[in-house]
JSON list of C-alpha atoms in Angstrom, two decimals:
[
{"chain": "R", "resi": 1, "resn": "MET", "atom": "CA", "xyz": [26.73, -4.62, -4.54]},
{"chain": "R", "resi": 2, "resn": "THR", "atom": "CA", "xyz": [23.42, -5.70, -3.02]},
{"chain": "R", "resi": 3, "resn": "LYS", "atom": "CA", "xyz": [21.56, -7.93, -5.48]},
{"chain": "R", "resi": 4, "resn": "VAL", "atom": "CA", "xyz": [17.79, -8.28, -5.65]},
{"chain": "R", "resi": 5, "resn": "VAL", "atom": "CA", "xyz": [15.85, -10.63, -7.93]},
{"chain": "R", "resi": 6, "resn": "ILE", "atom": "CA", "xyz": [12.32, -9.52, -8.84]},
{"chain": "R", "resi": 7, "resn": "VAL", "atom": "CA", "xyz": [10.27, -12.50, -9.99]},
{"chain": "R", "resi": 8, "resn": "SER", "atom": "CA", "xyz": [7.39, -12.10, -12.45]},
{"chain": "R", "resi": 9, "resn": "THR", "atom": "CA", "xyz": [5.00, -14.60, -13.99]},
{"chain": "R", "resi": 10, "resn": "SER", "atom": "CA", "xyz": [5.55, -16.28, -17.36]},
{"chain": "R", "resi": 11, "resn": "ALA", "atom": "CA", "xyz": [1.85, -17.14, -17.69]},
{"chain": "R", "resi": 12, "resn": "THR", "atom": "CA", "xyz": [-0.47, -15.39, -20.14]},
{"chain": "R", "resi": 13, "resn": "ALA", "atom": "CA", "xyz": [-3.68, -16.97, -18.88]},
{"chain": "R", "resi": 14, "resn": "LEU", "atom": "CA", "xyz": [-5.38, -18.49, -15.85]},
{"chain": "R", "resi": 15, "resn": "LYS", "atom": "CA", "xyz": [-7.85, -21.19, -16.89]},
{"chain": "R", "resi": 16, "resn": "GLY", "atom": "CA", "xyz": [-8.61, -19.29, -20.09]},
{"chain": "R", "resi": 17, "resn": "HIS", "atom": "CA", "xyz": [-8.76, -15.86, -18.46]},
{"chain": "R", "resi": 18, "resn": "PRO", "atom": "CA", "xyz": [-6.15, -13.57, -20.08]},
{"chain": "R", "resi": 19, "resn": "THR", "atom": "CA", "xyz": [-3.69, -12.34, -17.46]},
{"chain": "R", "resi": 20, "resn": "GLY", "atom": "CA", "xyz": [0.02, -11.85, -16.81]},
{"chain": "R", "resi": 21, "resn": "LEU", "atom": "CA", "xyz": [2.10, -9.48, -14.70]},
{"chain": "R", "resi": 22, "resn": "TRP", "atom": "CA", "xyz": [0.49, -6.54, -12.90]},
{"chain": "R", "resi": 23, "resn": "ILE", "atom": "CA", "xyz": [3.03, -4.05, -14.22]},
{"chain": "R", "resi": 24, "resn": "GLU", "atom": "CA", "xyz": [2.88, -1.59, -11.30]},
{"chain": "R", "resi": 25, "resn": "GLU", "atom": "CA", "xyz": [3.96, -4.34, -8.90]},
{"chain": "R", "resi": 26, "resn": "LEU", "atom": "CA", "xyz": [7.21, -4.69, -10.86]},
{"chain": "R", "resi": 27, "resn": "ALA", "atom": "CA", "xyz": [7.79, -1.05, -11.81]},
{"chain": "R", "resi": 28, "resn": "THR", "atom": "CA", "xyz": [7.49, 0.42, -8.31]},
{"chain": "R", "resi": 29, "resn": "PRO", "atom": "CA", "xyz": [9.95, -1.93, -6.56]},
{"chain": "R", "resi": 30, "resn": "TYR", "atom": "CA", "xyz": [12.26, -1.90, -9.60]},
{"chain": "R", "resi": 31, "resn": "TYR", "atom": "CA", "xyz": [12.82, 1.85, -9.33]},
{"chain": "R", "resi": 32, "resn": "MET", "atom": "CA", "xyz": [13.00, 1.84, -5.54]},
{"chain": "R", "resi": 33, "resn": "PHE", "atom": "CA", "xyz": [15.70, -0.84, -5.62]},
{"chain": "R", "resi": 34, "resn": "LYS", "atom": "CA", "xyz": [17.57, 0.96, -8.41]},
{"chain": "R", "resi": 35, "resn": "LYS", "atom": "CA", "xyz": [17.44, 4.20, -6.41]},
{"chain": "R", "resi": 36, "resn": "ALA", "atom": "CA", "xyz": [18.93, 2.34, -3.43]},
{"chain": "R", "resi": 37, "resn": "GLY", "atom": "CA", "xyz": [21.87, 1.37, -5.64]},
{"chain": "R", "resi": 38, "resn": "TYR", "atom": "CA", "xyz": [21.08, -2.34, -5.93]},
{"chain": "R", "resi": 39, "resn": "GLU", "atom": "CA", "xyz": [21.75, -4.66, -8.83]},
{"chain": "R", "resi": 40, "resn": "VAL", "atom": "CA", "xyz": [18.25, -5.63, -9.99]},
{"chain": "R", "resi": 41, "resn": "VAL", "atom": "CA", "xyz": [17.54, -8.80, -11.96]},
{"chain": "R", "resi": 42, "resn": "VAL", "atom": "CA", "xyz": [14.10, -9.43, -13.48]},
{"chain": "R", "resi": 43, "resn": "ALA", "atom": "CA", "xyz": [13.41, -13.17, -13.53]},
{"chain": "R", "resi": 44, "resn": "SER", "atom": "CA", "xyz": [10.53, -15.52, -14.37]},
{"chain": "R", "resi": 45, "resn": "PRO", "atom": "CA", "xyz": [9.86, -19.27, -14.25]},
{"chain": "R", "resi": 46, "resn": "GLU", "atom": "CA", "xyz": [10.36, -19.72, -18.01]},
{"chain": "R", "resi": 47, "resn": "GLY", "atom": "CA", "xyz": [12.70, -16.83, -18.76]},
{"chain": "R", "resi": 48, "resn": "GLY", "atom": "CA", "xyz": [12.28, -14.60, -21.81]},
{"chain": "R", "resi": 49, "resn": "ALA", "atom": "CA", "xyz": [9.42, -12.18, -22.40]},
{"chain": "R", "resi": 50, "resn": "VAL", "atom": "CA", "xyz": [7.12, -11.52, -19.43]},
{"chain": "R", "resi": 51, "resn": "PRO", "atom": "CA", "xyz": [3.46, -11.03, -20.41]},
{"chain": "R", "resi": 52, "resn": "ILE", "atom": "CA", "xyz": [1.71, -7.94, -19.02]},
{"chain": "R", "resi": 53, "resn": "ASP", "atom": "CA", "xyz": [-1.92, -8.02, -17.88]},
{"chain": "R", "resi": 54, "resn": "VAL", "atom": "CA", "xyz": [-3.52, -5.35, -20.09]},
{"chain": "R", "resi": 55, "resn": "SER", "atom": "CA", "xyz": [-5.86, -4.42, -17.24]},
{"chain": "R", "resi": 56, "resn": "SER", "atom": "CA", "xyz": [-2.84, -3.13, -15.30]},
{"chain": "R", "resi": 57, "resn": "MET", "atom": "CA", "xyz": [-2.34, -0.50, -18.01]},
{"chain": "R", "resi": 58, "resn": "GLY", "atom": "CA", "xyz": [-5.93, 0.71, -17.75]},
{"chain": "R", "resi": 59, "resn": "GLU", "atom": "CA", "xyz": [-7.12, 4.00, -16.34]},
{"chain": "R", "resi": 60, "resn": "GLY", "atom": "CA", "xyz": [-6.64, 4.22, -12.59]},
{"chain": "R", "resi": 61, "resn": "HIS", "atom": "CA", "xyz": [-4.07, 1.41, -12.58]},
{"chain": "R", "resi": 62, "resn": "PHE", "atom": "CA", "xyz": [-1.35, 2.64, -14.95]},
{"chain": "R", "resi": 63, "resn": "THR", "atom": "CA", "xyz": [0.76, 4.58, -12.44]},
{"chain": "R", "resi": 64, "resn": "ASP", "atom": "CA", "xyz": [3.50, 7.07, -13.23]},
{"chain": "R", "resi": 65, "resn": "GLU", "atom": "CA", "xyz": [6.13, 4.49, -12.29]},
{"chain": "R", "resi": 66, "resn": "ALA", "atom": "CA", "xyz": [4.52, 1.93, -14.61]},
{"chain": "R", "resi": 67, "resn": "LYS", "atom": "CA", "xyz": [4.44, 4.45, -17.47]},
{"chain": "R", "resi": 68, "resn": "LYS", "atom": "CA", "xyz": [8.09, 5.34, -16.83]},
{"chain": "R", "resi": 69, "resn": "PHE", "atom": "CA", "xyz": [8.97, 1.63, -16.91]},
{"chain": "R", "resi": 70, "resn": "MET", "atom": "CA", "xyz": [7.25, 1.08, -20.25]},
{"chain": "R", "resi": 71, "resn": "HIS", "atom": "CA", "xyz": [9.36, 3.87, -21.81]},
{"chain": "R", "resi": 72, "resn": "ASP", "atom": "CA", "xyz": [12.63, 2.81, -20.16]},
{"chain": "R", "resi": 73, "resn": "GLY", "atom": "CA", "xyz": [14.79, 0.89, -22.61]},
{"chain": "R", "resi": 74, "resn": "GLU", "atom": "CA", "xyz": [16.86, -0.89, -19.94]},
{"chain": "R", "resi": 75, "resn": "ALA", "atom": "CA", "xyz": [13.78, -1.87, -17.91]},
{"chain": "R", "resi": 76, "resn": "ILE", "atom": "CA", "xyz": [11.82, -3.12, -20.92]},
{"chain": "R", "resi": 77, "resn": "GLY", "atom": "CA", "xyz": [14.92, -4.98, -22.06]},
{"chain": "R", "resi": 78, "resn": "GLN", "atom": "CA", "xyz": [14.95, -6.89, -18.78]},
{"chain": "R", "resi": 79, "resn": "LEU", "atom": "CA", "xyz": [11.21, -7.56, -19.02]},
{"chain": "R", "resi": 80, "resn": "SER", "atom": "CA", "xyz": [11.56, -8.80, -22.61]},
{"chain": "R", "resi": 81, "resn": "HIS", "atom": "CA", "xyz": [14.55, -10.99, -21.79]},
{"chain": "R", "resi": 82, "resn": "SER", "atom": "CA", "xyz": [13.90, -12.04, -18.19]},
{"chain": "R", "resi": 83, "resn": "THR", "atom": "CA", "xyz": [16.34, -14.43, -16.56]},
{"chain": "R", "resi": 84, "resn": "LYS", "atom": "CA", "xyz": [15.11, -18.00, -16.11]},
{"chain": "R", "resi": 85, "resn": "LEU", "atom": "CA", "xyz": [14.76, -18.78, -12.40]},
{"chain": "R", "resi": 86, "resn": "GLY", "atom": "CA", "xyz": [16.57, -22.09, -12.67]},
{"chain": "R", "resi": 87, "resn": "SER", "atom": "CA", "xyz": [19.71, -20.43, -14.06]},
{"chain": "R", "resi": 88, "resn": "ILE", "atom": "CA", "xyz": [20.32, -18.10, -11.10]},
{"chain": "R", "resi": 89, "resn": "ASP", "atom": "CA", "xyz": [23.04, -18.73, -8.50]},
{"chain": "R", "resi": 90, "resn": "TRP", "atom": "CA", "xyz": [21.15, -17.79, -5.35]},
{"chain": "R", "resi": 91, "resn": "SER", "atom": "CA", "xyz": [24.26, -17.74, -3.16]},
{"chain": "R", "resi": 92, "resn": "GLY", "atom": "CA", "xyz": [24.99, -14.25, -4.50]},
{"chain": "R", "resi": 93, "resn": "VAL", "atom": "CA", "xyz": [21.45, -12.89, -4.03]},
{"chain": "R", "resi": 94, "resn": "ASP", "atom": "CA", "xyz": [20.44, -10.76, -1.03]},
{"chain": "R", "resi": 95, "resn": "ALA", "atom": "CA", "xyz": [16.68, -10.59, -1.57]},
{"chain": "R", "resi": 96, "resn": "ILE", "atom": "CA", "xyz": [13.85, -11.94, -3.69]},
{"chain": "R", "resi": 97, "resn": "PHE", "atom": "CA", "xyz": [10.67, -9.99, -4.47]},
{"chain": "R", "resi": 98, "resn": "LEU", "atom": "CA", "xyz": [7.65, -11.79, -5.94]},
{"chain": "R", "resi": 99, "resn": "CYS", "atom": "CA", "xyz": [5.34, -9.60, -8.04]},
{"chain": "R", "resi": 100, "resn": "GLY", "atom": "CA", "xyz": [1.67, -10.30, -8.54]},
{"chain": "R", "resi": 101, "resn": "GLY", "atom": "CA", "xyz": [-0.82, -10.36, -11.33]},
{"chain": "R", "resi": 102, "resn": "HIS", "atom": "CA", "xyz": [-3.15, -13.35, -11.71]},
{"chain": "R", "resi": 103, "resn": "GLY", "atom": "CA", "xyz": [-0.57, -15.06, -13.93]},
{"chain": "R", "resi": 104, "resn": "VAL", "atom": "CA", "xyz": [1.25, -16.17, -10.79]},
{"chain": "R", "resi": 105, "resn": "CYS", "atom": "CA", "xyz": [-1.82, -18.23, -9.86]},
{"chain": "R", "resi": 106, "resn": "THR", "atom": "CA", "xyz": [-0.78, -20.43, -12.80]},
{"chain": "R", "resi": 107, "resn": "ASP", "atom": "CA", "xyz": [3.00, -20.69, -12.49]},
{"chain": "R", "resi": 108, "resn": "PHE", "atom": "CA", "xyz": [4.06, -19.69, -8.93]},
{"chain": "R", "resi": 109, "resn": "VAL", "atom": "CA", "xyz": [1.89, -22.31, -7.23]},
{"chain": "R", "resi": 110, "resn": "ASP", "atom": "CA", "xyz": [3.80, -25.46, -8.11]},
{"chain": "R", "resi": 111, "resn": "CYS", "atom": "CA", "xyz": [7.16, -24.19, -9.33]},
{"chain": "R", "resi": 112, "resn": "ALA", "atom": "CA", "xyz": [10.19, -26.20, -8.21]},
{"chain": "R", "resi": 113, "resn": "SER", "atom": "CA", "xyz": [12.73, -23.55, -9.20]},
{"chain": "R", "resi": 114, "resn": "LEU", "atom": "CA", "xyz": [10.87, -20.84, -7.27]},
{"chain": "R", "resi": 115, "resn": "LYS", "atom": "CA", "xyz": [10.40, -23.10, -4.27]},
{"chain": "R", "resi": 116, "resn": "GLY", "atom": "CA", "xyz": [14.12, -23.90, -4.24]},
{"chain": "R", "resi": 117, "resn": "ALA", "atom": "CA", "xyz": [15.05, -20.22, -4.50]},
{"chain": "R", "resi": 118, "resn": "ILE", "atom": "CA", "xyz": [12.78, -19.10, -1.67]},
{"chain": "R", "resi": 119, "resn": "GLU", "atom": "CA", "xyz": [13.74, -21.93, 0.66]},
{"chain": "R", "resi": 120, "resn": "THR", "atom": "CA", "xyz": [17.47, -21.36, -0.03]},
{"chain": "R", "resi": 121, "resn": "LEU", "atom": "CA", "xyz": [17.25, -17.64, 0.71]},
{"chain": "R", "resi": 122, "resn": "TYR", "atom": "CA", "xyz": [15.03, -18.10, 3.76]},
{"chain": "R", "resi": 123, "resn": "ALA", "atom": "CA", "xyz": [17.39, -20.68, 5.26]},
{"chain": "R", "resi": 124, "resn": "ALA", "atom": "CA", "xyz": [20.32, -18.30, 4.65]},
{"chain": "R", "resi": 125, "resn": "ASP", "atom": "CA", "xyz": [18.51, -15.49, 6.51]},
{"chain": "R", "resi": 126, "resn": "LYS", "atom": "CA", "xyz": [18.14, -13.43, 3.32]},
{"chain": "R", "resi": 127, "resn": "VAL", "atom": "CA", "xyz": [15.10, -11.25, 2.56]},
{"chain": "R", "resi": 128, "resn": "VAL", "atom": "CA", "xyz": [12.05, -13.01, 1.08]},
{"chain": "R", "resi": 129, "resn": "SER", "atom": "CA", "xyz": [9.30, -10.64, -0.07]},
{"chain": "R", "resi": 130, "resn": "ALA", "atom": "CA", "xyz": [6.07, -10.82, -2.04]},
{"chain": "R", "resi": 131, "resn": "VAL", "atom": "CA", "xyz": [3.15, -8.53, -2.88]},
{"chain": "R", "resi": 132, "resn": "CYS", "atom": "CA", "xyz": [-0.51, -9.04, -3.81]},
{"chain": "R", "resi": 133, "resn": "HIS", "atom": "CA", "xyz": [-0.74, -12.50, -5.47]},
{"chain": "R", "resi": 134, "resn": "GLY", "atom": "CA", "xyz": [3.03, -12.94, -5.15]},
{"chain": "R", "resi": 135, "resn": "PRO", "atom": "CA", "xyz": [2.60, -14.82, -1.84]},
{"chain": "R", "resi": 136, "resn": "ASN", "atom": "CA", "xyz": [1.12, -17.66, -3.92]},
{"chain": "R", "resi": 137, "resn": "GLY", "atom": "CA", "xyz": [4.78, -18.60, -4.36]},
{"chain": "R", "resi": 138, "resn": "LEU", "atom": "CA", "xyz": [5.28, -18.93, -0.60]},
{"chain": "R", "resi": 139, "resn": "VAL", "atom": "CA", "xyz": [2.51, -21.47, -0.13]},
{"chain": "R", "resi": 140, "resn": "GLN", "atom": "CA", "xyz": [4.57, -24.42, -1.42]},
{"chain": "R", "resi": 141, "resn": "CYS", "atom": "CA", "xyz": [7.63, -23.52, 0.66]},
{"chain": "R", "resi": 142, "resn": "LYS", "atom": "CA", "xyz": [8.93, -25.06, 3.87]},
{"chain": "R", "resi": 143, "resn": "LYS", "atom": "CA", "xyz": [11.18, -23.87, 6.66]},
{"chain": "R", "resi": 144, "resn": "PRO", "atom": "CA", "xyz": [14.36, -25.91, 7.27]},
{"chain": "R", "resi": 145, "resn": "ASP", "atom": "CA", "xyz": [12.46, -27.89, 9.94]},
{"chain": "R", "resi": 146, "resn": "GLY", "atom": "CA", "xyz": [9.79, -28.94, 7.41]},
{"chain": "R", "resi": 147, "resn": "ALA", "atom": "CA", "xyz": [7.01, -26.67, 8.67]},
{"chain": "R", "resi": 148, "resn": "PRO", "atom": "CA", "xyz": [5.20, -24.40, 6.21]},
{"chain": "R", "resi": 149, "resn": "LEU", "atom": "CA", "xyz": [7.30, -21.28, 5.64]},
{"chain": "R", "resi": 150, "resn": "VAL", "atom": "CA", "xyz": [4.43, -18.98, 6.63]},
{"chain": "R", "resi": 151, "resn": "LYS", "atom": "CA", "xyz": [3.52, -20.90, 9.81]},
{"chain": "R", "resi": 152, "resn": "ASP", "atom": "CA", "xyz": [3.43, -18.61, 12.86]},
{"chain": "R", "resi": 153, "resn": "LYS", "atom": "CA", "xyz": [4.54, -15.70, 10.67]},
{"chain": "R", "resi": 154, "resn": "ALA", "atom": "CA", "xyz": [2.70, -12.38, 10.34]},
{"chain": "R", "resi": 155, "resn": "VAL", "atom": "CA", "xyz": [1.74, -12.34, 6.66]},
{"chain": "R", "resi": 156, "resn": "THR", "atom": "CA", "xyz": [-0.61, -10.70, 4.23]},
{"chain": "R", "resi": 157, "resn": "GLY", "atom": "CA", "xyz": [-1.56, -11.10, 0.58]},
{"chain": "R", "resi": 158, "resn": "PHE", "atom": "CA", "xyz": [-4.52, -10.55, -1.74]},
{"chain": "R", "resi": 159, "resn": "LYS", "atom": "CA", "xyz": [-7.59, -10.57, 0.48]},
{"chain": "R", "resi": 160, "resn": "ASP", "atom": "CA", "xyz": [-10.47, -12.98, -0.14]},
{"chain": "R", "resi": 161, "resn": "THR", "atom": "CA", "xyz": [-12.95, -10.08, -0.41]},
{"chain": "R", "resi": 162, "resn": "GLU", "atom": "CA", "xyz": [-10.67, -8.42, -2.98]},
{"chain": "R", "resi": 163, "resn": "GLU", "atom": "CA", "xyz": [-10.65, -11.64, -5.03]},
{"chain": "R", "resi": 164, "resn": "VAL", "atom": "CA", "xyz": [-14.44, -11.71, -4.94]},
{"chain": "R", "resi": 165, "resn": "ALA", "atom": "CA", "xyz": [-14.52, -8.04, -5.97]},
{"chain": "R", "resi": 166, "resn": "VAL", "atom": "CA", "xyz": [-12.53, -8.80, -9.16]},
{"chain": "R", "resi": 167, "resn": "GLN", "atom": "CA", "xyz": [-14.78, -11.84, -9.78]},
{"chain": "R", "resi": 168, "resn": "LEU", "atom": "CA", "xyz": [-11.98, -14.38, -10.13]},
{"chain": "R", "resi": 169, "resn": "GLU", "atom": "CA", "xyz": [-12.66, -16.33, -6.94]},
{"chain": "R", "resi": 170, "resn": "LYS", "atom": "CA", "xyz": [-13.94, -19.33, -8.92]},
{"chain": "R", "resi": 171, "resn": "ILE", "atom": "CA", "xyz": [-10.86, -19.75, -11.13]},
{"chain": "R", "resi": 172, "resn": "VAL", "atom": "CA", "xyz": [-7.93, -19.09, -8.79]},
{"chain": "R", "resi": 173, "resn": "PRO", "atom": "CA", "xyz": [-6.32, -22.31, -7.45]},
{"chain": "R", "resi": 174, "resn": "PHE", "atom": "CA", "xyz": [-7.14, -21.20, -3.91]},
{"chain": "R", "resi": 175, "resn": "MET", "atom": "CA", "xyz": [-8.15, -18.06, -2.05]},
{"chain": "R", "resi": 176, "resn": "LEU", "atom": "CA", "xyz": [-4.83, -16.70, -0.85]},
{"chain": "R", "resi": 177, "resn": "GLU", "atom": "CA", "xyz": [-5.97, -15.29, 2.50]},
{"chain": "R", "resi": 178, "resn": "SER", "atom": "CA", "xyz": [-7.68, -18.57, 3.39]},
{"chain": "R", "resi": 179, "resn": "LYS", "atom": "CA", "xyz": [-4.68, -20.63, 2.26]},
{"chain": "R", "resi": 180, "resn": "LEU", "atom": "CA", "xyz": [-2.19, -18.57, 4.31]},
{"chain": "R", "resi": 181, "resn": "LYS", "atom": "CA", "xyz": [-4.40, -19.02, 7.39]},
{"chain": "R", "resi": 182, "resn": "GLU", "atom": "CA", "xyz": [-4.77, -22.75, 6.68]},
{"chain": "R", "resi": 183, "resn": "LEU", "atom": "CA", "xyz": [-0.97, -23.08, 6.68]},
{"chain": "R", "resi": 184, "resn": "GLY", "atom": "CA", "xyz": [-0.73, -21.45, 10.09]},
{"chain": "R", "resi": 185, "resn": "GLY", "atom": "CA", "xyz": [0.16, -17.94, 8.94]},
{"chain": "R", "resi": 186, "resn": "LYS", "atom": "CA", "xyz": [-0.97, -15.05, 11.15]},
{"chain": "R", "resi": 187, "resn": "TYR", "atom": "CA", "xyz": [-2.81, -13.25, 8.37]},
{"chain": "R", "resi": 188, "resn": "GLU", "atom": "CA", "xyz": [-3.33, -9.50, 8.71]},
{"chain": "R", "resi": 189, "resn": "SER", "atom": "CA", "xyz": [-5.08, -7.08, 6.36]},
{"chain": "R", "resi": 190, "resn": "ALA", "atom": "CA", "xyz": [-6.29, -3.54, 5.83]},
{"chain": "R", "resi": 191, "resn": "ASP", "atom": "CA", "xyz": [-9.61, -2.61, 4.27]},
{"chain": "R", "resi": 192, "resn": "ASP", "atom": "CA", "xyz": [-9.91, -3.66, 0.62]},
{"chain": "R", "resi": 193, "resn": "TRP", "atom": "CA", "xyz": [-7.60, -1.73, -1.73]},
{"chain": "R", "resi": 194, "resn": "ASN", "atom": "CA", "xyz": [-5.68, -0.08, 1.11]},
{"chain": "R", "resi": 195, "resn": "SER", "atom": "CA", "xyz": [-1.96, -0.53, 1.73]},
{"chain": "R", "resi": 196, "resn": "LYS", "atom": "CA", "xyz": [-0.89, -3.18, 4.23]},
{"chain": "R", "resi": 197, "resn": "VAL", "atom": "CA", "xyz": [2.57, -4.66, 4.72]},
{"chain": "R", "resi": 198, "resn": "CYS", "atom": "CA", "xyz": [3.71, -7.29, 7.22]},
{"chain": "R", "resi": 199, "resn": "VAL", "atom": "CA", "xyz": [7.36, -7.66, 8.24]},
{"chain": "R", "resi": 200, "resn": "ASP", "atom": "CA", "xyz": [8.24, -10.72, 10.31]},
{"chain": "R", "resi": 201, "resn": "GLY", "atom": "CA", "xyz": [11.99, -11.20, 10.55]},
{"chain": "R", "resi": 202, "resn": "LYS", "atom": "CA", "xyz": [13.24, -11.23, 6.95]},
{"chain": "R", "resi": 203, "resn": "LEU", "atom": "CA", "xyz": [9.81, -12.15, 5.51]},
{"chain": "R", "resi": 204, "resn": "VAL", "atom": "CA", "xyz": [7.98, -9.19, 3.93]},
{"chain": "R", "resi": 205, "resn": "THR", "atom": "CA", "xyz": [4.50, -9.39, 2.40]},
{"chain": "R", "resi": 206, "resn": "GLY", "atom": "CA", "xyz": [2.12, -6.81, 0.90]},
{"chain": "R", "resi": 207, "resn": "GLN", "atom": "CA", "xyz": [-1.65, -7.15, 0.53]},
{"chain": "R", "resi": 208, "resn": "ASN", "atom": "CA", "xyz": [-2.44, -5.67, -2.88]},
{"chain": "R", "resi": 209, "resn": "PRO", "atom": "CA", "xyz": [-1.21, -3.32, -5.65]},
{"chain": "R", "resi": 210, "resn": "GLN", "atom": "CA", "xyz": [-1.65, -0.39, -3.26]},
{"chain": "R", "resi": 211, "resn": "SER", "atom": "CA", "xyz": [1.01, -2.01, -1.04]},
{"chain": "R", "resi": 212, "resn": "SER", "atom": "CA", "xyz": [3.82, -2.26, -3.62]},
{"chain": "R", "resi": 213, "resn": "GLU", "atom": "CA", "xyz": [5.67, 0.87, -2.55]},
{"chain": "R", "resi": 214, "resn": "ALA", "atom": "CA", "xyz": [5.51, 0.16, 1.18]},
{"chain": "R", "resi": 215, "resn": "CYS", "atom": "CA", "xyz": [6.48, -3.47, 0.59]},
{"chain": "R", "resi": 216, "resn": "ALA", "atom": "CA", "xyz": [9.55, -2.47, -1.43]},
{"chain": "R", "resi": 217, "resn": "ALA", "atom": "CA", "xyz": [10.43, 0.19, 1.16]},
{"chain": "R", "resi": 218, "resn": "ALA", "atom": "CA", "xyz": [10.37, -2.48, 3.89]},
{"chain": "R", "resi": 219, "resn": "VAL", "atom": "CA", "xyz": [12.79, -4.58, 1.83]},
{"chain": "R", "resi": 220, "resn": "VAL", "atom": "CA", "xyz": [15.14, -1.60, 1.43]},
{"chain": "R", "resi": 221, "resn": "SER", "atom": "CA", "xyz": [14.95, -0.98, 5.17]},
{"chain": "R", "resi": 222, "resn": "LEU", "atom": "CA", "xyz": [15.90, -4.59, 5.97]},
{"chain": "R", "resi": 223, "resn": "LEU", "atom": "CA", "xyz": [18.77, -4.56, 3.46]},
{"chain": "R", "resi": 224, "resn": "SER", "atom": "CA", "xyz": [20.04, -1.31, 4.98]},
{"chain": "R", "resi": 225, "resn": "SER", "atom": "CA", "xyz": [20.05, -2.55, 8.56]}
]
């Protein structure tokens, strides 16, 4: 059975700003991967309960898939007892999907277990995917030749103007769009809050919460080919 690990944050705050997982960015891919017949593992840097950003359950953000997830005993069980990244045997994993939420700006940026997972899968020609702030986890990663993983790759992620719009540009560790460009990534984007997904080989990235579905669909497409 195809196995996909969805990675969420363990962080409840970013420099004092309450945050966590943006629930839609987990719920949408979770159900798409389940529908495709995959084994889905919810993981996090620390393991255990994954904190949810309350803003992601606010009006206009709390999607039908997110609501379904919150009332799904199996799904909530996984979220409440997420697998610790460092305990996973990545040799049996076919794809990794990094969710967003500003929590990842705290614990995806300098995370040895996440770095090891991504680099292992990338080197094995497995699918590496990330949406919104999830690509924060790609920034620390290298290709087997030592170059930045995103170098010369078509990539996207939370846009600098979107970060300014949510007024967190002064507390994030870096502006993701600018950082991806600095590392040599060929950054692409749509207008703010519109869906945009980049697929370059087995690397899949989505710009924002509006891109979750298309990002997960691209992963399914790669795993089906």
